[in-house]
Amino acid sequence: MADAERQRVERVPGARRARLTPAPDTTAEPVPGDETTDAASRGEAASVGGSGPNDERLRRDVPPHY
């Protein structure tokens, strides 16, 4: 890999931290996350609010107080 293709550390005037130059073959545009869930891709009905079967039990369980 040539030095021109590598990321470099750049000083930013007035900032406490330096920043890296963009990596080769990348863009600054954000990539959307996965919008489908595994259950939806398999054809299963998604539960309301995205909660699972054990969520209510986990909310009720309280650790012991010492």
PDB file of N, CA, C and O in Angstrom:
ATOM      1  N   MET A   1       0.857  -1.176   0.000  1.00  0.00           N
ATOM      2  CA  MET A   1       0.000   0.000   0.000  1.00  0.00           C
ATOM      3  C   MET A   1       0.896   1.231   0.000  1.00  0.00           C
ATOM      4  O   MET A   1       1.770   1.386   0.832  1.00  0.00           O
ATOM      5  N   ALA A   2       0.660   2.109  -0.893  1.00  0.00           N
ATOM      6  CA  ALA A   2       1.467   3.319  -1.004  1.00  0.00           C
ATOM      7  C   ALA A   2       1.075   4.304   0.093  1.00  0.00           C
ATOM      8  O   ALA A   2      -0.018   4.268   0.640  1.00  0.00           O
ATOM      9  N   ASP A   3       1.988   5.207   0.419  1.00  0.00           N
ATOM     10  CA  ASP A   3       1.712   6.182   1.466  1.00  0.00           C
ATOM     11  C   ASP A   3       0.562   7.109   1.101  1.00  0.00           C
ATOM     12  O   ASP A   3      -0.145   7.609   1.964  1.00  0.00           O
ATOM     13  N   ALA A   4       0.352   7.348  -0.187  1.00  0.00           N
ATOM     14  CA  ALA A   4      -0.728   8.236  -0.614  1.00  0.00           C
ATOM     15  C   ALA A   4      -2.095   7.612  -0.349  1.00  0.00           C
ATOM     16  O   ALA A   4      -3.086   8.311  -0.206  1.00  0.00           O
ATOM     17  N   GLU A   5      -2.171   6.274  -0.270  1.00  0.00           N
ATOM     18  CA  GLU A   5      -3.452   5.599  -0.063  1.00  0.00           C
ATOM     19  C   GLU A   5      -3.808   5.423   1.399  1.00  0.00           C
ATOM     20  O   GLU A   5      -4.924   5.063   1.717  1.00  0.00           O
ATOM     21  N   ARG A   6      -2.869   5.659   2.303  1.00  0.00           N
ATOM     22  CA  ARG A   6      -3.107   5.439   3.727  1.00  0.00           C
ATOM     23  C   ARG A   6      -3.729   6.659   4.372  1.00  0.00           C
ATOM     24  O   ARG A   6      -3.618   7.776   3.893  1.00  0.00           O
ATOM     25  N   GLN A   7      -4.376   6.436   5.515  1.00  0.00           N
ATOM     26  CA  GLN A   7      -4.906   7.543   6.289  1.00  0.00           C
ATOM     27  C   GLN A   7      -3.760   8.282   6.960  1.00  0.00           C
ATOM     28  O   GLN A   7      -2.745   7.688   7.306  1.00  0.00           O
ATOM     29  N   ARG A   8      -3.944   9.572   7.148  1.00  0.00           N
ATOM     30  CA  ARG A   8      -2.951  10.387   7.834  1.00  0.00           C
ATOM     31  C   ARG A   8      -3.616  11.096   9.005  1.00  0.00           C
ATOM     32  O   ARG A   8      -4.810  11.333   9.009  1.00  0.00           O
ATOM     33  N   VAL A   9      -2.831  11.453   9.986  1.00  0.00           N
ATOM     34  CA  VAL A   9      -3.306  12.222  11.127  1.00  0.00           C
ATOM     35  C   VAL A   9      -3.113  13.694  10.794  1.00  0.00           C
ATOM     36  O   VAL A   9      -2.032  14.112  10.408  1.00  0.00           O
ATOM     37  N   GLU A  10      -4.185  14.479  10.927  1.00  0.00           N
ATOM     38  CA  GLU A  10      -4.122  15.913  10.640  1.00  0.00           C
ATOM     39  C   GLU A  10      -4.366  16.691  11.919  1.00  0.00           C
ATOM     40  O   GLU A  10      -5.236  16.347  12.707  1.00  0.00           O
ATOM     41  N   ARG A  11      -3.612  17.735  12.102  1.00  0.00           N
ATOM     42  CA  ARG A  11      -3.858  18.641  13.223  1.00  0.00           C
ATOM     43  C   ARG A  11      -5.006  19.566  12.864  1.00  0.00           C
ATOM     44  O   ARG A  11      -5.107  20.044  11.749  1.00  0.00           O
ATOM     45  N   VAL A  12      -5.845  19.835  13.843  1.00  0.00           N
ATOM     46  CA  VAL A  12      -6.960  20.752  13.659  1.00  0.00           C
ATOM     47  C   VAL A  12      -6.686  21.967  14.521  1.00  0.00           C
ATOM     48  O   VAL A  12      -6.607  21.857  15.743  1.00  0.00           O
ATOM     49  N   PRO A  13      -6.500  23.142  13.904  1.00  0.00           N
ATOM     50  CA  PRO A  13      -6.197  24.340  14.692  1.00  0.00           C
ATOM     51  C   PRO A  13      -7.324  24.644  15.678  1.00  0.00           C
ATOM     52  O   PRO A  13      -8.496  24.626  15.337  1.00  0.00           O
ATOM     53  N   GLY A  14      -6.952  24.891  16.917  1.00  0.00           N
ATOM     54  CA  GLY A  14      -7.927  25.250  17.941  1.00  0.00           C
ATOM     55  C   GLY A  14      -8.641  24.067  18.560  1.00  0.00           C
ATOM     56  O   GLY A  14      -9.487  24.245  19.420  1.00  0.00           O
ATOM     57  N   ALA A  15      -8.333  22.854  18.130  1.00  0.00           N
ATOM     58  CA  ALA A  15      -8.986  21.676  18.691  1.00  0.00           C
ATOM     59  C   ALA A  15      -7.985  20.888  19.528  1.00  0.00           C
ATOM     60  O   ALA A  15      -6.785  20.930  19.288  1.00  0.00           O
ATOM     61  N   ARG A  16      -8.495  20.161  20.497  1.00  0.00           N
ATOM     62  CA  ARG A  16      -7.618  19.367  21.352  1.00  0.00           C
ATOM     63  C   ARG A  16      -7.255  18.039  20.716  1.00  0.00           C
ATOM     64  O   ARG A  16      -6.282  17.417  21.097  1.00  0.00           O
ATOM     65  N   ARG A  17      -8.057  17.571  19.789  1.00  0.00           N
ATOM     66  CA  ARG A  17      -7.811  16.270  19.182  1.00  0.00           C
ATOM     67  C   ARG A  17      -7.480  16.417  17.708  1.00  0.00           C
ATOM     68  O   ARG A  17      -7.963  17.305  17.032  1.00  0.00           O
ATOM     69  N   ALA A  18      -6.701  15.501  17.232  1.00  0.00           N
ATOM     70  CA  ALA A  18      -6.394  15.442  15.810  1.00  0.00           C
ATOM     71  C   ALA A  18      -7.480  14.618  15.127  1.00  0.00           C
ATOM     72  O   ALA A  18      -8.324  14.013  15.778  1.00  0.00           O
ATOM     73  N   ARG A  19      -7.466  14.588  13.812  1.00  0.00           N
ATOM     74  CA  ARG A  19      -8.431  13.767  13.096  1.00  0.00           C
ATOM     75  C   ARG A  19      -7.718  13.020  11.980  1.00  0.00           C
ATOM     76  O   ARG A  19      -6.648  13.412  11.526  1.00  0.00           O
ATOM     77  N   LEU A  20      -8.334  11.940  11.551  1.00  0.00           N
ATOM     78  CA  LEU A  20      -7.783  11.136  10.467  1.00  0.00           C
ATOM     79  C   LEU A  20      -8.372  11.586   9.145  1.00  0.00           C
ATOM     80  O   LEU A  20      -9.532  12.018   9.070  1.00  0.00           O
ATOM     81  N   THR A  21      -7.589  11.459   8.094  1.00  0.00           N
ATOM     82  CA  THR A  21      -8.118  11.694   6.763  1.00  0.00           C
ATOM     83  C   THR A  21      -9.029  10.519   6.415  1.00  0.00           C
ATOM     84  O   THR A  21      -8.920   9.450   7.020  1.00  0.00           O
ATOM     85  N   PRO A  22      -9.939  10.686   5.481  1.00  0.00           N
ATOM     86  CA  PRO A  22     -10.835   9.575   5.128  1.00  0.00           C
ATOM     87  C   PRO A  22     -10.055   8.361   4.626  1.00  0.00           C
ATOM     88  O   PRO A  22      -9.022   8.492   3.975  1.00  0.00           O
ATOM     89  N   ALA A  23     -10.558   7.196   4.944  1.00  0.00           N
ATOM     90  CA  ALA A  23      -9.935   5.957   4.484  1.00  0.00           C
ATOM     91  C   ALA A  23     -10.143   5.823   2.977  1.00  0.00           C
ATOM     92  O   ALA A  23     -11.118   6.343   2.426  1.00  0.00           O
ATOM     93  N   PRO A  24      -9.240   5.142   2.293  1.00  0.00           N
ATOM     94  CA  PRO A  24      -9.399   4.979   0.847  1.00  0.00           C
ATOM     95  C   PRO A  24     -10.671   4.202   0.509  1.00  0.00           C
ATOM     96  O   PRO A  24     -11.091   3.323   1.246  1.00  0.00           O
ATOM     97  N   ASP A  25     -11.285   4.573  -0.585  1.00  0.00           N
ATOM     98  CA  ASP A  25     -12.502   3.921  -1.105  1.00  0.00           C
ATOM     99  C   ASP A  25     -13.683   4.033  -0.149  1.00  0.00           C
ATOM    100  O   ASP A  25     -14.522   3.138  -0.065  1.00  0.00           O
ATOM    101  N   THR A  26     -13.777   5.125   0.611  1.00  0.00           N
ATOM    102  CA  THR A  26     -14.917   5.354   1.476  1.00  0.00           C
ATOM    103  C   THR A  26     -15.541   6.696   1.148  1.00  0.00           C
ATOM    104  O   THR A  26     -14.929   7.543   0.502  1.00  0.00           O
ATOM    105  N   THR A  27     -16.766   6.902   1.610  1.00  0.00           N
ATOM    106  CA  THR A  27     -17.451   8.175   1.438  1.00  0.00           C
ATOM    107  C   THR A  27     -17.866   8.685   2.809  1.00  0.00           C
ATOM    108  O   THR A  27     -17.937   7.929   3.776  1.00  0.00           O
ATOM    109  N   ALA A  28     -18.178   9.954   2.881  1.00  0.00           N
ATOM    110  CA  ALA A  28     -18.615  10.552   4.132  1.00  0.00           C
ATOM    111  C   ALA A  28     -20.120  10.425   4.321  1.00  0.00           C
ATOM    112  O   ALA A  28     -20.657  10.841   5.344  1.00  0.00           O
ATOM    113  N   GLU A  29     -20.804   9.838   3.353  1.00  0.00           N
ATOM    114  CA  GLU A  29     -22.252   9.703   3.441  1.00  0.00           C
ATOM    115  C   GLU A  29     -22.615   8.591   4.425  1.00  0.00           C
ATOM    116  O   GLU A  29     -22.018   7.522   4.411  1.00  0.00           O
ATOM    117  N   PRO A  30     -23.603   8.839   5.296  1.00  0.00           N
ATOM    118  CA  PRO A  30     -24.006   7.791   6.236  1.00  0.00           C
ATOM    119  C   PRO A  30     -24.717   6.651   5.509  1.00  0.00           C
ATOM    120  O   PRO A  30     -25.352   6.841   4.474  1.00  0.00           O
ATOM    121  N   VAL A  31     -24.583   5.465   6.058  1.00  0.00           N
ATOM    122  CA  VAL A  31     -25.223   4.285   5.487  1.00  0.00           C
ATOM    123  C   VAL A  31     -26.399   3.934   6.388  1.00  0.00           C
ATOM    124  O   VAL A  31     -26.227   3.788   7.594  1.00  0.00           O
ATOM    125  N   PRO A  32     -27.603   3.803   5.827  1.00  0.00           N
ATOM    126  CA  PRO A  32     -28.756   3.462   6.670  1.00  0.00           C
ATOM    127  C   PRO A  32     -28.597   2.071   7.260  1.00  0.00           C
ATOM    128  O   PRO A  32     -28.056   1.171   6.631  1.00  0.00           O
ATOM    129  N   GLY A  33     -29.068   1.907   8.505  1.00  0.00           N
ATOM    130  CA  GLY A  33     -28.994   0.613   9.167  1.00  0.00           C
ATOM    131  C   GLY A  33     -29.999  -0.355   8.579  1.00  0.00           C
ATOM    132  O   GLY A  33     -30.795  -0.023   7.687  1.00  0.00           O
ATOM    133  N   ASP A  34     -29.957  -1.567   9.062  1.00  0.00           N
ATOM    134  CA  ASP A  34     -30.923  -2.558   8.603  1.00  0.00           C
ATOM    135  C   ASP A  34     -32.307  -2.131   9.047  1.00  0.00           C
ATOM    136  O   ASP A  34     -32.554  -1.936  10.226  1.00  0.00           O
ATOM    137  N   GLU A  35     -33.197  -1.997   8.107  1.00  0.00           N
ATOM    138  CA  GLU A  35     -34.544  -1.560   8.436  1.00  0.00           C
ATOM    139  C   GLU A  35     -35.479  -2.728   8.680  1.00  0.00           C
ATOM    140  O   GLU A  35     -36.555  -2.568   9.205  1.00  0.00           O
ATOM    141  N   THR A  36     -35.074  -3.912   8.284  1.00  0.00           N
ATOM    142  CA  THR A  36     -35.909  -5.083   8.512  1.00  0.00           C
ATOM    143  C   THR A  36     -35.314  -5.907   9.635  1.00  0.00           C
ATOM    144  O   THR A  36     -34.112  -5.976   9.813  1.00  0.00           O
ATOM    145  N   THR A  37     -36.170  -6.540  10.405  1.00  0.00           N
ATOM    146  CA  THR A  37     -35.704  -7.425  11.463  1.00  0.00           C
ATOM    147  C   THR A  37     -35.691  -8.847  10.937  1.00  0.00           C
ATOM    148  O   THR A  37     -36.279  -9.149   9.900  1.00  0.00           O
ATOM    149  N   ASP A  38     -35.050  -9.735  11.650  1.00  0.00           N
ATOM    150  CA  ASP A  38     -35.007 -11.131  11.235  1.00  0.00           C
ATOM    151  C   ASP A  38     -36.398 -11.742  11.210  1.00  0.00           C
ATOM    152  O   ASP A  38     -36.738 -12.529  10.339  1.00  0.00           O
ATOM    153  N   ALA A  39     -37.240 -11.394  12.188  1.00  0.00           N
ATOM    154  CA  ALA A  39     -38.587 -11.938  12.249  1.00  0.00           C
ATOM    155  C   ALA A  39     -39.406 -11.474  11.042  1.00  0.00           C
ATOM    156  O   ALA A  39     -40.169 -12.240  10.463  1.00  0.00           O
ATOM    157  N   ALA A  40     -39.243 -10.222  10.669  1.00  0.00           N
ATOM    158  CA  ALA A  40     -39.995  -9.704   9.528  1.00  0.00           C
ATOM    159  C   ALA A  40     -39.527 -10.344   8.226  1.00  0.00           C
ATOM    160  O   ALA A  40     -40.314 -10.586   7.320  1.00  0.00           O
ATOM    161  N   SER A  41     -38.235 -10.639   8.131  1.00  0.00           N
ATOM    162  CA  SER A  41     -37.738 -11.257   6.910  1.00  0.00           C
ATOM    163  C   SER A  41     -38.182 -12.708   6.798  1.00  0.00           C
ATOM    164  O   SER A  41     -38.291 -13.243   5.710  1.00  0.00           O
ATOM    165  N   ARG A  42     -38.458 -13.358   7.938  1.00  0.00           N
ATOM    166  CA  ARG A  42     -38.940 -14.742   7.913  1.00  0.00           C
ATOM    167  C   ARG A  42     -40.451 -14.809   7.780  1.00  0.00           C
ATOM    168  O   ARG A  42     -41.017 -15.880   7.657  1.00  0.00           O
ATOM    169  N   GLY A  43     -41.131 -13.670   7.853  1.00  0.00           N
ATOM    170  CA  GLY A  43     -42.584 -13.653   7.714  1.00  0.00           C
ATOM    171  C   GLY A  43     -43.306 -13.749   9.041  1.00  0.00           C
ATOM    172  O   GLY A  43     -44.517 -13.855   9.066  1.00  0.00           O
ATOM    173  N   GLU A  44     -42.604 -13.723  10.154  1.00  0.00           N
ATOM    174  CA  GLU A  44     -43.240 -13.784  11.457  1.00  0.00           C
ATOM    175  C   GLU A  44     -43.749 -12.401  11.847  1.00  0.00           C
ATOM    176  O   GLU A  44     -43.206 -11.391  11.432  1.00  0.00           O
ATOM    177  N   ALA A  45     -44.779 -12.382  12.630  1.00  0.00           N
ATOM    178  CA  ALA A  45     -45.332 -11.108  13.084  1.00  0.00           C
ATOM    179  C   ALA A  45     -44.432 -10.537  14.177  1.00  0.00           C
ATOM    180  O   ALA A  45     -44.061 -11.222  15.117  1.00  0.00           O
ATOM    181  N   ALA A  46     -44.097  -9.283  14.037  1.00  0.00           N
ATOM    182  CA  ALA A  46     -43.271  -8.617  15.048  1.00  0.00           C
ATOM    183  C   ALA A  46     -44.154  -8.237  16.227  1.00  0.00           C
ATOM    184  O   ALA A  46     -45.300  -7.827  16.068  1.00  0.00           O
ATOM    185  N   SER A  47     -43.657  -8.384  17.432  1.00  0.00           N
ATOM    186  CA  SER A  47     -44.432  -8.039  18.612  1.00  0.00           C
ATOM    187  C   SER A  47     -44.510  -6.521  18.742  1.00  0.00           C
ATOM    188  O   SER A  47     -43.666  -5.792  18.260  1.00  0.00           O
ATOM    189  N   VAL A  48     -45.525  -6.050  19.442  1.00  0.00           N
ATOM    190  CA  VAL A  48     -45.767  -4.625  19.585  1.00  0.00           C
ATOM    191  C   VAL A  48     -44.657  -4.003  20.421  1.00  0.00           C
ATOM    192  O   VAL A  48     -44.304  -4.513  21.473  1.00  0.00           O
ATOM    193  N   GLY A  49     -44.073  -2.916  19.950  1.00  0.00           N
ATOM    194  CA  GLY A  49     -43.046  -2.216  20.689  1.00  0.00           C
ATOM    195  C   GLY A  49     -41.692  -2.879  20.634  1.00  0.00           C
ATOM    196  O   GLY A  49     -40.775  -2.435  21.274  1.00  0.00           O
ATOM    197  N   GLY A  50     -41.572  -3.954  19.905  1.00  0.00           N
ATOM    198  CA  GLY A  50     -40.296  -4.625  19.779  1.00  0.00           C
ATOM    199  C   GLY A  50     -39.880  -5.369  21.039  1.00  0.00           C
ATOM    200  O   GLY A  50     -38.715  -5.673  21.216  1.00  0.00           O
ATOM    201  N   SER A  51     -40.821  -5.673  21.925  1.00  0.00           N
ATOM    202  CA  SER A  51     -40.466  -6.368  23.152  1.00  0.00           C
ATOM    203  C   SER A  51     -40.506  -7.871  22.931  1.00  0.00           C
ATOM    204  O   SER A  51     -41.259  -8.381  22.108  1.00  0.00           O
ATOM    205  N   GLY A  52     -39.694  -8.561  23.681  1.00  0.00           N
ATOM    206  CA  GLY A  52     -39.617 -10.005  23.557  1.00  0.00           C
ATOM    207  C   GLY A  52     -40.463 -10.702  24.605  1.00  0.00           C
ATOM    208  O   GLY A  52     -41.122 -10.068  25.434  1.00  0.00           O
ATOM    209  N   PRO A  53     -40.442 -12.027  24.612  1.00  0.00           N
ATOM    210  CA  PRO A  53     -41.300 -12.775  25.542  1.00  0.00           C
ATOM    211  C   PRO A  53     -40.870 -12.643  27.005  1.00  0.00           C
ATOM    212  O   PRO A  53     -41.689 -12.811  27.901  1.00  0.00           O
ATOM    213  N   ASN A  54     -39.628 -12.321  27.285  1.00  0.00           N
ATOM    214  CA  ASN A  54     -39.159 -12.238  28.664  1.00  0.00           C
ATOM    215  C   ASN A  54     -39.042 -10.812  29.181  1.00  0.00           C
ATOM    216  O   ASN A  54     -38.609 -10.612  30.317  1.00  0.00           O
ATOM    217  N   ASP A  55     -39.412  -9.824  28.395  1.00  0.00           N
ATOM    218  CA  ASP A  55     -39.221  -8.437  28.802  1.00  0.00           C
ATOM    219  C   ASP A  55     -40.014  -8.076  30.056  1.00  0.00           C
ATOM    220  O   ASP A  55     -39.508  -7.401  30.948  1.00  0.00           O
ATOM    221  N   GLU A  56     -41.260  -8.511  30.149  1.00  0.00           N
ATOM    222  CA  GLU A  56     -42.070  -8.175  31.317  1.00  0.00           C
ATOM    223  C   GLU A  56     -41.491  -8.810  32.578  1.00  0.00           C
ATOM    224  O   GLU A  56     -41.441  -8.185  33.631  1.00  0.00           O
ATOM    225  N   ARG A  57     -41.021 -10.046  32.474  1.00  0.00           N
ATOM    226  CA  ARG A  57     -40.407 -10.706  33.629  1.00  0.00           C
ATOM    227  C   ARG A  57     -39.133  -9.973  34.057  1.00  0.00           C
ATOM    228  O   ARG A  57     -38.886  -9.799  35.252  1.00  0.00           O
ATOM    229  N   LEU A  58     -38.330  -9.536  33.089  1.00  0.00           N
ATOM    230  CA  LEU A  58     -37.103  -8.819  33.425  1.00  0.00           C
ATOM    231  C   LEU A  58     -37.394  -7.478  34.092  1.00  0.00           C
ATOM    232  O   LEU A  58     -36.642  -7.026  34.948  1.00  0.00           O
ATOM    233  N   ARG A  59     -38.488  -6.849  33.707  1.00  0.00           N
ATOM    234  CA  ARG A  59     -38.847  -5.570  34.345  1.00  0.00           C
ATOM    235  C   ARG A  59     -39.306  -5.792  35.789  1.00  0.00           C
ATOM    236  O   ARG A  59     -39.119  -4.942  36.649  1.00  0.00           O
ATOM    237  N   ARG A  60     -39.978  -6.947  36.058  1.00  0.00           N
ATOM    238  CA  ARG A  60     -40.471  -7.229  37.414  1.00  0.00           C
ATOM    239  C   ARG A  60     -39.347  -7.674  38.336  1.00  0.00           C
ATOM    240  O   ARG A  60     -39.393  -7.417  39.531  1.00  0.00           O
ATOM    241  N   ASP A  61     -38.360  -8.399  37.808  1.00  0.00           N
ATOM    242  CA  ASP A  61     -37.275  -8.909  38.639  1.00  0.00           C
ATOM    243  C   ASP A  61     -36.436  -7.751  39.182  1.00  0.00           C
ATOM    244  O   ASP A  61     -35.996  -6.889  38.432  1.00  0.00           O
ATOM    245  N   VAL A  62     -36.218  -7.760  40.470  1.00  0.00           N
ATOM    246  CA  VAL A  62     -35.440  -6.717  41.111  1.00  0.00           C
ATOM    247  C   VAL A  62     -34.282  -7.397  41.848  1.00  0.00           C
ATOM    248  O   VAL A  62     -34.511  -8.380  42.559  1.00  0.00           O
ATOM    249  N   PRO A  63     -33.075  -6.902  41.693  1.00  0.00           N
ATOM    250  CA  PRO A  63     -31.968  -7.531  42.401  1.00  0.00           C
ATOM    251  C   PRO A  63     -32.105  -7.332  43.914  1.00  0.00           C
ATOM    252  O   PRO A  63     -32.728  -6.368  44.365  1.00  0.00           O
ATOM    253  N   PRO A  64     -31.544  -8.238  44.698  1.00  0.00           N
ATOM    254  CA  PRO A  64     -31.640  -8.077  46.163  1.00  0.00           C
ATOM    255  C   PRO A  64     -30.847  -6.849  46.621  1.00  0.00           C
ATOM    256  O   PRO A  64     -29.834  -6.500  46.053  1.00  0.00           O
ATOM    257  N   HIS A  65     -31.351  -6.233  47.667  1.00  0.00           N
ATOM    258  CA  HIS A  65     -30.656  -5.091  48.239  1.00  0.00           C
ATOM    259  C   HIS A  65     -29.722  -5.566  49.333  1.00  0.00           C
ATOM    260  O   HIS A  65     -30.095  -6.391  50.158  1.00  0.00           O
ATOM    261  N   TYR A  66     -28.546  -5.065  49.334  1.00  0.00           N
ATOM    262  CA  TYR A  66     -27.555  -5.501  50.325  1.00  0.00           C
ATOM    263  C   TYR A  66     -27.477  -4.527  51.465  1.00  0.00           C
ATOM    264  O   TYR A  66     -27.667  -3.385  51.370  1.00  0.00           O
TER     265      TYR A  66
END
